[in-house]
Amino acid sequence: MAVTMNDKITIRGARTHNLKNIDVDIPHNALTVVSGVSGSGKSSLAFDTVYAEGQRRYVESLSAYARQFLERIEKPDVDHMDGLAPAIAIKQKNQTRNPRSTVATATEIYDYLRLLYARCGTVTCLHCGGFVRHDTVDEIVGRLLALPEGTRAYALFPIVRREVKLEAMVGPATDSAEAEVAAPAKKAPKKAPKVSKKAAEIVAVNLTESLKERLGELRRRGYNRLWQDTADGGKIVEFSTPESLLELDFNAVETRPIYVLADRLAISADIRSRLVDAIETGYREAGEIVFRTVPREGEGDAEVMRFSAAFECSTCHRAYREPEPRLFSFNNPYGACPRCQGFGNTIDFDPNLIIPDRSKTLDQGAVDPWTKTKYRAHHGEMKRAARAAHVPVDVPWYDLTKVQQEFIQEGGQGWGGIRGFFAELERKKYKLHVRVFLSKYRGYATCPDCRGQRLRAEARAVMLQGKNICEASALTITEAQEFFDSLTLTVSQMEIAGKILEEVRQRVSFLQQVGLEYLTLDRLSSTLSGGESQRIQLATSLGSRLVGALYVLDEPSIGLHTRDTAKLIKIMLDLRDLGNTILVVEHDPDVIRAADRLLDLGPGAGELGGHLLAQGTVEEVSKDPASLTGKYLSGRATIAVPKHRREPGREKLVLKGARVHNLRGVDVEIPLGLLCCVTGVSGSGKSTMVHQVLYRALLQALGQSEGGDPSQLYRGLSGAQFLNDVVLVDQSPIGRTPRSNPVTYIKAFDPIRELFAAQPDSKRKQLTTGSFSFNVPGGRCNVCEGDGTVTVEMQFLADVELPCEECNGTRYKATVLEVKYKGKSIHDVLCMTVREALTYFAGHPKIVDKLAVLDEVGLGYVRLGQSATTLSGGEAQRVKLAQHLASARSGASSGGEGIRSEARRVASRVLYILDEPTTGLHFEDVAKLLAAFRKLIEGGGSLLVIEHNLDVIKCADWVIDMGPEGGSGGGEIVAVGTPEEIVKVAASHTGRWLGPVLKGK
């Protein structure tokens, strides 16, 4: 059947960036993957053409204020585009920096949780721990009918409606006991002073006068019996005349209240309507009802049952506000912890600074302040107090129980503990040396009031199946799925919140499906990697269940183990089946094979790319001889398994007892002088071990420590003497301003500026090397200060960056741009790709040598002046790798033979740590990256690479596989050895997927 125009997105004559006037059809309600080598124009097509045009059309529909900027917003360079759906872009960059944003808030799970806890949560009393609730009429009737048939009972209510005094909202606590934070609702009655007989008569008259109107009103309504407790079981008084009230003791109402008798009942199945009438009467007249059984002879004591219409504790009768959704929001002052304002931490004494080395015992001086000469006496006091409290002083701090650690920190049994010690010093802050001493131990510490849970005590007192909302948010996705699946609600609760619970279960399930089961719901969004952030947005999109939208995704498989790729594919297919169009830029072979349609761009990068090599089904593209991607998919081209692997030597790093997050005392050996890969499923502890423990430990051992002391994170490190330096090549940006770019980062711009400054025109105009820099005043544009763009603040949208009108985006003044070399200005040079520049600067080895390494790591398509803010995490990482490669090469190649051998020896003492360097790389580019790795190792370096890409893992000399699962199910070394040895370990997920790749399948 012929496909009509409305069934597809039609693109004709696309020329954005390096696209070469291509024509493309993207079918609706299908999964379309765009593949090709890095720099071939994939993002130019998907994001800068399709998505950009979708956004432009959206802004067109907005107000006149927004439309006034449309003339300056660049329209994609395309002849015609039709059939475009509302576009949603999900990129791999994590833009969230808000310290209040968490996984739960980003996915809207927390909004539903707030509703769920407000409507179905059980409130516990802050004072006695009793249940706080309303007593409903049906529940009261049910409880009374459960009494033995024939039981006699009085239905009573107080003469005067009790004033309901709500508990004050808890402010910052001064005492550690939360139960003592709030003031009691009612002060204990003071002992009445002795008064004269005359004064007593006046009081009695006043009491009678104050009750007269109320009693008269009750009598007019038909209530003419009062009841008061007595030693012999109480008495009923009819108050038909004022004289009858003399039988009641109004002076003892505090201890023996006077009630109105609403009804006298004998419990049986047919009195339900009378019970309901009595309860409603008590609630209407006094806000409460009291049922008192009247035992017959030999039946024991009377039973008193009090029920209240107020929301109050069933034990101590303190009244509380009913929970509402805003009470559970740490972004709202109503619900946020008053001390930390909902952040979970405060500037206080940092436990990590007070006890820096948790492997030390108390006897060895684990508490750092008490190792100082001036305060050593406190160390002796601590040991005496510890012995008295049976706290061992010869056990490492991290092996002490939580109760024992709390005793040392908070004190007890007449000893002030660490907190008491600092509280004492706080009173002496007027002394300069005390202030200096205290500043050494200050930092961001967990809030002492909410214990890092962000919410005030009233919110934390609301429970659902034994957990408050903070405890539910602290669960991992896997644990949360089990908790909410097992959560059972009553019939009435299901009517109220059944759909809310279903939404929570659905969204948690989506997070599980995209391979994020190891994350906790309260994990800060700012700490997520780009791949994790993208998959969270993907799960949120699936949860919103939009229909008819166009989703543009940027390599969603980044950071995902091969085992979890199938889950990601299912998510995208589910989005498609809802009725959406999915356009994905991707290199992962499994995702490519799952596509309904494949577009392959190439054949090269930059100006050599931008052509549509092949389009159609995966099978059709695989058979197309022009498609580079097709060659790898069909097996005609492969990355070969190395015939010989380097063997570990005597030089190695040995890390023992790594203990942080989910690492549980891990011991690992890392051989030096070869390519070592750390593998494992997402959340298994790879980054924790390599970044947070090993890297920081090596920095400290090499005297380059940054931040706090990491020694409490591990038990021991050996082998650091074999290294002169350790370099972390991560995916953080190489710069945060538009002036930062690849050519300045690798120091190649300096010789380029020197070349332009040496031109005759420059000397005639008296231009120096600094005149060709856009980072300092002189030759740069004065309006945009060398950025090339100006930022326009939009009141209702994200800020818009537009080309500078003064320099038209060239960054320089006109006089500087007039200087030419080989017919091109400095701006023209910055617009060149790396490969173009290599040809242009041939004959200038100082420039070519530095630029060549960018090409070697697969960045030949990047423009020299491309802003660092536009580089992906993977591109930024490879720019850093190129810089280190250039440094090692220049050091090893300069000077005589003796100097070169010495340089190689120095290079051999450098450990390079990389985190997923294959991010954004095509099969062909991975081969180039592996060649760059070999050059670093041949130069004498060592490589430790965190990686999921099976082509890199199969080429590694040594593999350390972590797992077996993510989160609490990980943190262990599953297998160690060559790739062939890893395959033989049954517990290794990596080994299971690596086996077929090693066999060439």
Coordinates of N, CA and C in Angstrom, one line a residue, residues 94-284:
N94 N 23.0 16.1 31.4 CA 22.3 16.3 32.6 C 22.3 17.8 32.9
Q95 N 21.2 18.5 32.7 CA 21.2 19.9 32.9 C 20.8 20.3 34.3
T96 N 20.4 19.4 35.1 CA 19.8 19.7 36.4 C 20.9 20.0 37.4
R97 N 20.8 21.2 38.0 CA 21.7 21.5 39.1 C 21.0 21.9 40.3
N98 N 19.7 21.7 40.3 CA 18.9 22.1 41.5 C 19.1 21.1 42.6
P99 N 19.6 21.5 43.8 CA 19.9 20.6 44.9 C 18.6 19.9 45.5
R100 N 17.4 20.4 45.1 CA 16.2 19.9 45.6 C 15.6 18.8 44.7
S101 N 16.1 18.7 43.4 CA 15.6 17.8 42.5 C 16.1 16.4 42.7
T102 N 15.2 15.4 42.8 CA 15.6 14.0 43.0 C 15.0 13.1 41.9
V103 N 15.4 11.9 41.9 CA 14.8 10.9 40.9 C 13.3 10.9 41.0
A104 N 12.8 10.9 42.3 CA 11.4 10.8 42.5 C 10.6 12.0 42.0
T105 N 11.2 13.2 42.2 CA 10.5 14.4 41.8 C 10.6 14.6 40.2
A106 N 11.7 14.2 39.7 CA 11.9 14.3 38.2 C 11.0 13.4 37.4
T107 N 10.6 12.2 38.0 CA 9.7 11.3 37.3 C 8.2 11.4 37.8
E108 N 8.0 12.4 38.6 CA 6.6 12.7 39.2 C 6.1 11.6 40.1
I109 N 7.0 10.7 40.5 CA 6.6 9.6 41.5 C 6.4 10.3 42.8
Y110 N 7.2 11.3 43.2 CA 7.0 11.9 44.5 C 5.7 12.7 44.6
D111 N 5.2 13.2 43.5 CA 3.9 13.9 43.5 C 2.8 12.9 43.9
Y112 N 2.9 11.7 43.3 CA 1.9 10.7 43.6 C 2.0 10.2 45.0
L113 N 3.3 10.1 45.5 CA 3.5 9.6 46.8 C 3.0 10.6 47.9
R114 N 3.1 11.9 47.6 CA 2.6 12.8 48.5 C 1.0 12.7 48.6
L115 N 0.4 12.5 47.5 CA -1.1 12.2 47.5 C -1.4 11.0 48.3
L116 N -0.6 9.9 48.0 CA -0.9 8.6 48.6 C -0.8 8.7 50.1
Y117 N 0.3 9.3 50.6 CA 0.5 9.4 52.1 C -0.5 10.3 52.7
A118 N -0.9 11.4 52.0 CA -1.9 12.3 52.6 C -3.3 11.6 52.7
R119 N -3.6 10.7 51.8 CA -5.0 10.2 51.8 C -5.0 8.8 52.5
C120 N -3.9 8.1 52.5 CA -4.0 6.7 53.1 C -3.0 6.5 54.2
G121 N -2.2 7.4 54.5 CA -1.2 7.2 55.5 C -1.8 7.2 56.9
T122 N -1.1 6.5 57.8 CA -1.5 6.4 59.2 C -0.6 7.3 60.0
V123 N -1.2 8.3 60.7 CA -0.5 9.3 61.5 C -0.2 8.7 62.9
T124 N 1.1 8.8 63.4 CA 1.4 8.4 64.7 C 1.7 9.6 65.6
C125 N 1.4 9.6 66.8 CA 1.6 10.7 67.7 C 3.1 10.9 68.0
L126 N 3.5 12.2 68.0 CA 4.9 12.5 68.2 C 5.3 12.3 69.7
H127 N 4.3 12.2 70.6 CA 4.5 12.2 72.0 C 4.5 10.8 72.6
C128 N 3.4 10.0 72.2 CA 3.3 8.7 72.8 C 3.3 7.6 71.8
G129 N 3.4 7.9 70.5 CA 3.4 6.9 69.5 C 2.1 6.2 69.2
G130 N 1.0 6.7 69.8 CA -0.3 6.2 69.5 C -0.8 6.6 68.1
F131 N -1.9 6.0 67.7 CA -2.4 6.3 66.3 C -3.3 7.6 66.4
V132 N -3.1 8.4 65.4 CA -3.9 9.7 65.3 C -4.9 9.5 64.2
R133 N -6.2 9.6 64.6 CA -7.2 9.3 63.6 C -8.6 9.9 63.9
H134 N -9.5 9.9 63.0 CA -10.9 10.2 63.2 C -11.6 8.9 63.6
D135 N -12.5 9.0 64.5 CA -13.4 7.8 64.8 C -14.6 8.0 64.0
T136 N -14.8 7.2 63.0 CA -16.0 7.3 62.1 C -17.2 6.5 62.8
V137 N -18.4 6.9 62.4 CA -19.6 6.4 62.9 C -19.6 4.9 62.7
D138 N -19.3 4.4 61.5 CA -19.4 3.0 61.2 C -18.4 2.2 62.1
E139 N -17.2 2.7 62.2 CA -16.2 2.0 63.1 C -16.7 1.9 64.5
I140 N -17.3 3.0 65.0 CA -17.7 2.9 66.4 C -18.9 1.9 66.6
V141 N -19.8 2.0 65.6 CA -20.9 1.0 65.7 C -20.4 -0.4 65.7
G142 N -19.5 -0.7 64.8 CA -18.9 -2.0 64.7 C -18.3 -2.5 65.9
R143 N -17.5 -1.5 66.6 CA -16.9 -1.9 67.9 C -17.9 -2.2 69.0
L144 N -18.9 -1.4 69.0 CA -19.9 -1.6 70.1 C -20.7 -2.9 69.8
L145 N -21.1 -3.2 68.6 CA -21.8 -4.4 68.3 C -21.0 -5.7 68.5
A146 N -19.7 -5.5 68.6 CA -18.8 -6.6 68.9 C -18.9 -7.0 70.4
L147 N -19.5 -6.1 71.3 CA -19.6 -6.5 72.7 C -20.6 -7.6 72.9
P148 N -20.5 -8.3 74.0 CA -21.5 -9.4 74.2 C -22.9 -8.9 74.2
E149 N -23.8 -9.7 73.6 CA -25.2 -9.2 73.5 C -25.8 -9.1 74.9
G150 N -26.5 -8.0 75.0 CA -27.1 -7.7 76.3 C -26.3 -6.8 77.2
T151 N -25.1 -6.5 76.8 CA -24.3 -5.6 77.6 C -25.0 -4.2 77.7
R152 N -25.1 -3.7 78.9 CA -25.7 -2.4 79.1 C -24.7 -1.3 79.0
A153 N -25.1 -0.2 78.4 CA -24.1 0.9 78.3 C -24.9 2.3 78.3
Y154 N -24.1 3.3 78.8 CA -24.6 4.6 78.7 C -23.9 5.3 77.6
A155 N -24.7 6.1 76.8 CA -24.1 7.0 75.8 C -24.0 8.4 76.4
L156 N -22.8 8.9 76.5 CA -22.6 10.2 77.2 C -21.8 11.2 76.3
F157 N -22.1 12.5 76.6 CA -21.2 13.5 76.0 C -21.0 14.6 76.9
P158 N -19.9 15.3 76.9 CA -19.6 16.4 77.9 C -20.6 17.6 77.7
I159 N -20.8 18.2 78.9 CA -21.8 19.4 78.8 C -21.3 20.5 77.9
V160 N -20.0 20.8 78.0 CA -19.4 21.8 77.2 C -18.5 21.2 76.1
R161 N -18.6 21.7 74.9 CA -17.8 21.2 73.8 C -16.3 21.4 74.2
R162 N -15.5 20.4 74.1 CA -14.1 20.5 74.4 C -13.4 21.3 73.3
E163 N -12.6 22.3 73.7 CA -11.8 23.1 72.8 C -10.7 22.3 72.2
V164 N -10.7 22.1 70.8 CA -9.6 21.3 70.2 C -8.4 22.2 69.9
K165 N -7.3 21.9 70.6 CA -6.1 22.7 70.5 C -5.1 21.9 69.7
L166 N -4.8 22.4 68.5 CA -3.9 21.6 67.6 C -2.5 21.7 68.1
E167 N -1.8 20.6 67.9 CA -0.4 20.6 68.2 C 0.4 21.6 67.4
A168 N 1.3 22.4 68.0 CA 2.1 23.3 67.3 C 3.0 22.6 66.3
M169 N 3.2 23.3 65.1 CA 4.1 22.7 64.1 C 5.5 22.7 64.7
V170 N 6.2 21.6 64.6 CA 7.5 21.5 65.3 C 8.6 22.3 64.6
G171 N 9.3 23.2 65.4 CA 10.4 24.0 64.9 C 11.7 23.3 65.2
P172 N 12.8 24.0 65.0 CA 14.1 23.4 65.2 C 14.3 22.9 66.6
A173 N 14.7 21.6 66.7 CA 14.8 21.0 68.0 C 16.1 21.4 68.7
T174 N 16.0 21.5 70.0 CA 17.3 21.7 70.8 C 17.6 20.4 71.5
D175 N 16.7 19.5 71.6 CA 16.9 18.2 72.3 C 16.9 17.1 71.2
S176 N 17.7 16.1 71.4 CA 17.8 15.0 70.5 C 16.6 14.2 70.4
A177 N 15.8 14.2 71.5 CA 14.6 13.3 71.6 C 13.5 14.0 70.8
E178 N 13.0 13.4 69.8 CA 12.0 14.1 68.9 C 10.7 14.2 69.7
A179 N 10.5 13.2 70.6 CA 9.2 13.2 71.3 C 9.0 14.4 72.2
E180 N 10.2 15.1 72.5 CA 10.1 16.3 73.4 C 10.1 17.6 72.7
V181 N 10.1 17.5 71.3 CA 10.2 18.7 70.6 C 9.0 19.6 70.7
A182 N 7.9 19.1 70.5 CA 6.7 19.9 70.5 C 6.2 20.1 72.0
A183 N 5.7 21.3 72.2 CA 5.1 21.6 73.5 C 3.8 20.9 73.7
P184 N 3.5 20.4 74.9 CA 2.3 19.7 75.1 C 1.1 20.6 74.8
A185 N 0.0 19.9 74.4 CA -1.2 20.7 74.1 C -1.8 21.4 75.3
K186 N -1.7 20.8 76.4 CA -2.4 21.4 77.6 C -1.5 21.2 78.8
K187 N -1.3 22.3 79.5 CA -0.4 22.3 80.7 C -1.1 21.5 81.8
A188 N -0.3 20.9 82.6 CA -0.8 20.1 83.8 C -1.4 21.1 84.7
P189 N -2.6 20.8 85.3 CA -3.3 21.8 86.2 C -2.5 22.0 87.4
K190 N -2.3 23.3 87.8 CA -1.6 23.6 89.0 C -2.5 23.2 90.2
K191 N -1.8 23.0 91.3 CA -2.5 22.7 92.6 C -3.3 23.9 93.0
A192 N -4.6 23.8 93.2 CA -5.4 24.9 93.6 C -5.0 25.5 94.9
P193 N -4.8 26.8 94.9 CA -4.4 27.5 96.2 C -5.6 27.5 97.2
K194 N -5.3 27.6 98.5 CA -6.3 27.6 99.5 C -7.1 29.0 99.4
V195 N -8.4 28.9 99.4 CA -9.2 30.2 99.4 C -10.1 30.2 100.5
S196 N -10.6 31.4 100.8 CA -11.6 31.5 101.9 C -12.9 31.0 101.5
K197 N -13.8 30.8 102.5 CA -15.1 30.3 102.2 C -15.9 31.2 101.4
K198 N -15.7 32.5 101.7 CA -16.5 33.5 100.9 C -16.1 33.5 99.4
A199 N -14.7 33.4 99.2 CA -14.2 33.3 97.8 C -14.7 32.1 97.1
A200 N -14.8 31.0 97.8 CA -15.3 29.7 97.2 C -16.7 29.9 96.8
E201 N -17.5 30.6 97.6 CA -18.9 30.8 97.2 C -19.0 31.6 95.9
I202 N -18.2 32.6 95.8 CA -18.2 33.4 94.6 C -17.9 32.6 93.4
V203 N -16.8 31.7 93.5 CA -16.4 30.8 92.4 C -17.6 29.9 92.0
A204 N -18.3 29.3 93.0 CA -19.4 28.4 92.7 C -20.5 29.1 92.0
V205 N -20.8 30.4 92.4 CA -21.8 31.1 91.7 C -21.4 31.4 90.3
N206 N -20.1 31.7 90.1 CA -19.6 32.0 88.7 C -19.7 30.8 87.8
L207 N -19.4 29.6 88.4 CA -19.5 28.3 87.6 C -20.9 28.1 87.2
T208 N -21.8 28.3 88.1 CA -23.2 28.1 87.8 C -23.7 29.0 86.8
E209 N -23.3 30.3 86.9 CA -23.7 31.3 85.9 C -23.2 30.9 84.5
S210 N -22.0 30.4 84.4 CA -21.4 30.1 83.1 C -22.0 28.9 82.5
L211 N -22.6 28.0 83.3 CA -23.2 26.8 82.8 C -24.7 26.9 82.6
K212 N -25.3 28.0 83.2 CA -26.7 28.1 83.2 C -27.3 28.1 81.8
E213 N -26.7 29.0 80.9 CA -27.3 29.1 79.6 C -27.2 27.8 78.8
R214 N -26.0 27.1 79.0 CA -25.8 25.8 78.3 C -26.7 24.7 78.8
L215 N -26.9 24.7 80.1 CA -27.9 23.7 80.6 C -29.3 23.9 80.2
G216 N -29.7 25.2 80.2 CA -31.0 25.6 79.7 C -31.2 25.2 78.2
E217 N -30.2 25.4 77.4 CA -30.3 25.0 76.0 C -30.4 23.5 75.9
L218 N -29.7 22.8 76.6 CA -29.7 21.3 76.6 C -31.1 20.8 77.0
R219 N -31.7 21.4 78.0 CA -33.0 21.0 78.5 C -34.1 21.3 77.5
R220 N -33.9 22.4 76.8 CA -34.9 22.8 75.8 C -34.9 21.8 74.6
R221 N -33.7 21.2 74.4 CA -33.6 20.2 73.3 C -34.0 18.8 73.7
G222 N -34.4 18.6 75.0 CA -34.9 17.3 75.4 C -33.9 16.5 76.3
Y223 N -32.7 17.1 76.6 CA -31.7 16.4 77.4 C -31.9 16.8 78.8
N224 N -32.4 15.9 79.6 CA -32.7 16.3 81.0 C -32.1 15.4 82.1
R225 N -31.1 14.6 81.6 CA -30.3 13.8 82.6 C -28.9 14.1 82.5
L226 N -28.2 14.2 83.6 CA -26.7 14.4 83.7 C -26.2 13.2 84.4
W227 N -24.9 12.9 84.1 CA -24.2 11.8 84.8 C -22.8 12.2 85.3
Q228 N -22.5 11.8 86.5 CA -21.2 12.1 87.0 C -20.6 10.9 87.7
D229 N -19.3 10.6 87.5 CA -18.7 9.4 88.1 C -18.6 9.6 89.6
T230 N -18.8 8.5 90.3 CA -18.7 8.5 91.8 C -18.0 7.3 92.2
A231 N -17.7 7.2 93.5 CA -16.9 6.0 94.0 C -17.7 4.7 93.8
D232 N -19.1 4.8 93.8 CA -19.9 3.6 93.7 C -20.4 3.4 92.3
G233 N -19.7 4.0 91.2 CA -20.1 3.7 89.8 C -20.8 4.7 89.1
G234 N -21.0 5.9 89.7 CA -21.6 7.0 89.0 C -23.1 7.2 89.4
K235 N -23.6 8.4 89.1 CA -25.0 8.7 89.4 C -25.6 9.5 88.4
I236 N -26.9 9.3 88.2 CA -27.7 10.0 87.2 C -28.5 11.0 87.9
V237 N -28.5 12.3 87.4 CA -29.3 13.4 88.0 C -30.2 14.0 87.0
E238 N -31.4 14.1 87.4 CA -32.4 14.8 86.5 C -32.3 16.3 86.8
F239 N -32.1 17.2 85.9 CA -32.0 18.6 86.2 C -33.3 19.3 85.7
S240 N -34.4 18.8 86.1 CA -35.7 19.5 85.8 C -35.8 20.8 86.6
T241 N -35.2 20.8 87.8 CA -35.2 22.1 88.6 C -33.8 22.4 89.0
P242 N -33.5 23.7 89.2 CA -32.1 24.1 89.6 C -31.7 23.4 90.9
E243 N -32.6 23.1 91.8 CA -32.2 22.4 93.1 C -31.6 21.0 92.8
S244 N -32.0 20.4 91.7 CA -31.5 19.0 91.5 C -30.0 19.0 91.2
L245 N -29.5 20.2 90.7 CA -28.1 20.3 90.4 C -27.2 20.3 91.6
L246 N -27.8 20.5 92.8 CA -27.0 20.5 94.0 C -26.4 19.1 94.3
E247 N -27.0 18.1 93.7 CA -26.4 16.7 93.9 C -25.1 16.5 93.1
L248 N -24.7 17.4 92.2 CA -23.5 17.3 91.4 C -22.4 18.1 92.0
D249 N -21.2 17.6 91.9 CA -20.0 18.3 92.5 C -19.3 19.0 91.4
F250 N -19.7 20.3 91.2 CA -19.1 21.1 90.1 C -17.6 21.5 90.4
N251 N -17.2 21.4 91.6 CA -15.8 21.7 92.0 C -14.8 20.6 91.6
A252 N -15.3 19.4 91.3 CA -14.5 18.3 91.0 C -14.5 17.9 89.5
V253 N -14.9 18.9 88.6 CA -15.1 18.5 87.2 C -13.8 18.2 86.5
E254 N -12.7 18.6 87.1 CA -11.4 18.3 86.5 C -11.1 16.8 86.6
T255 N -11.4 16.2 87.8 CA -11.2 14.8 88.0 C -12.4 13.9 87.7
R256 N -13.6 14.5 87.9 CA -14.8 13.7 87.6 C -15.8 14.6 86.8
P257 N -15.6 14.6 85.4 CA -16.4 15.4 84.6 C -17.8 15.1 84.6
I258 N -18.6 16.0 84.3 CA -20.1 15.9 84.2 C -20.5 15.7 82.8
Y259 N -21.3 14.7 82.5 CA -21.7 14.4 81.1 C -23.2 14.5 81.0
V260 N -23.7 14.7 79.8 CA -25.1 14.6 79.5 C -25.4 13.1 79.1
L261 N -26.4 12.5 79.6 CA -26.8 11.2 79.2 C -27.7 11.2 78.0
A262 N -27.1 10.8 76.9 CA -27.8 10.8 75.6 C -28.8 9.6 75.4
D263 N -28.3 8.4 75.9 CA -29.1 7.3 75.7 C -28.7 6.2 76.7
R264 N -29.6 5.2 77.0 CA -29.2 4.0 77.7 C -29.6 2.8 76.9
L265 N -28.5 2.0 76.7 CA -28.7 0.9 75.6 C -28.4 -0.4 76.2
A266 N -29.0 -1.4 75.6 CA -28.6 -2.8 75.8 C -28.2 -3.3 74.4
I267 N -26.9 -3.8 74.3 CA -26.4 -4.1 73.0 C -27.1 -5.3 72.4
S268 N -27.6 -5.1 71.1 CA -28.2 -6.2 70.4 C -28.1 -5.8 68.9
A269 N -28.3 -6.7 68.0 CA -28.1 -6.5 66.6 C -29.1 -5.5 66.0
D270 N -30.3 -5.3 66.7 CA -31.3 -4.4 66.1 C -31.3 -3.0 66.6
I271 N -30.2 -2.6 67.4 CA -30.2 -1.2 67.9 C -29.2 -0.4 67.1
R272 N -28.8 -0.8 65.9 CA -27.8 -0.1 65.1 C -28.2 1.4 64.9
S273 N -29.5 1.6 64.6 CA -30.0 3.0 64.3 C -29.9 3.9 65.5
R274 N -30.2 3.3 66.7 CA -30.1 4.0 68.0 C -28.6 4.4 68.3
L275 N -27.7 3.5 68.0 CA -26.3 3.7 68.2 C -25.8 4.9 67.3
V276 N -26.3 4.8 66.0 CA -25.9 5.9 65.1 C -26.4 7.2 65.5
D277 N -27.7 7.3 66.0 CA -28.3 8.5 66.5 C -27.5 9.0 67.7
A278 N -27.1 8.2 68.6 CA -26.4 8.6 69.8 C -25.0 9.2 69.5
I279 N -24.3 8.5 68.5 CA -23.0 8.9 68.1 C -23.1 10.3 67.5
E280 N -24.0 10.4 66.5 CA -24.1 11.7 65.8 C -24.6 12.8 66.7
T281 N -25.4 12.5 67.7 CA -25.8 13.5 68.7 C -24.6 14.0 69.5
G282 N -23.7 13.0 70.0 CA -22.5 13.4 70.7 C -21.6 14.2 69.9
Y283 N -21.4 13.8 68.6 CA -20.5 14.6 67.7 C -21.0 16.0 67.5
R284 N -22.3 16.1 67.3 CA -22.9 17.4 67.0 C -22.9 18.3 68.2

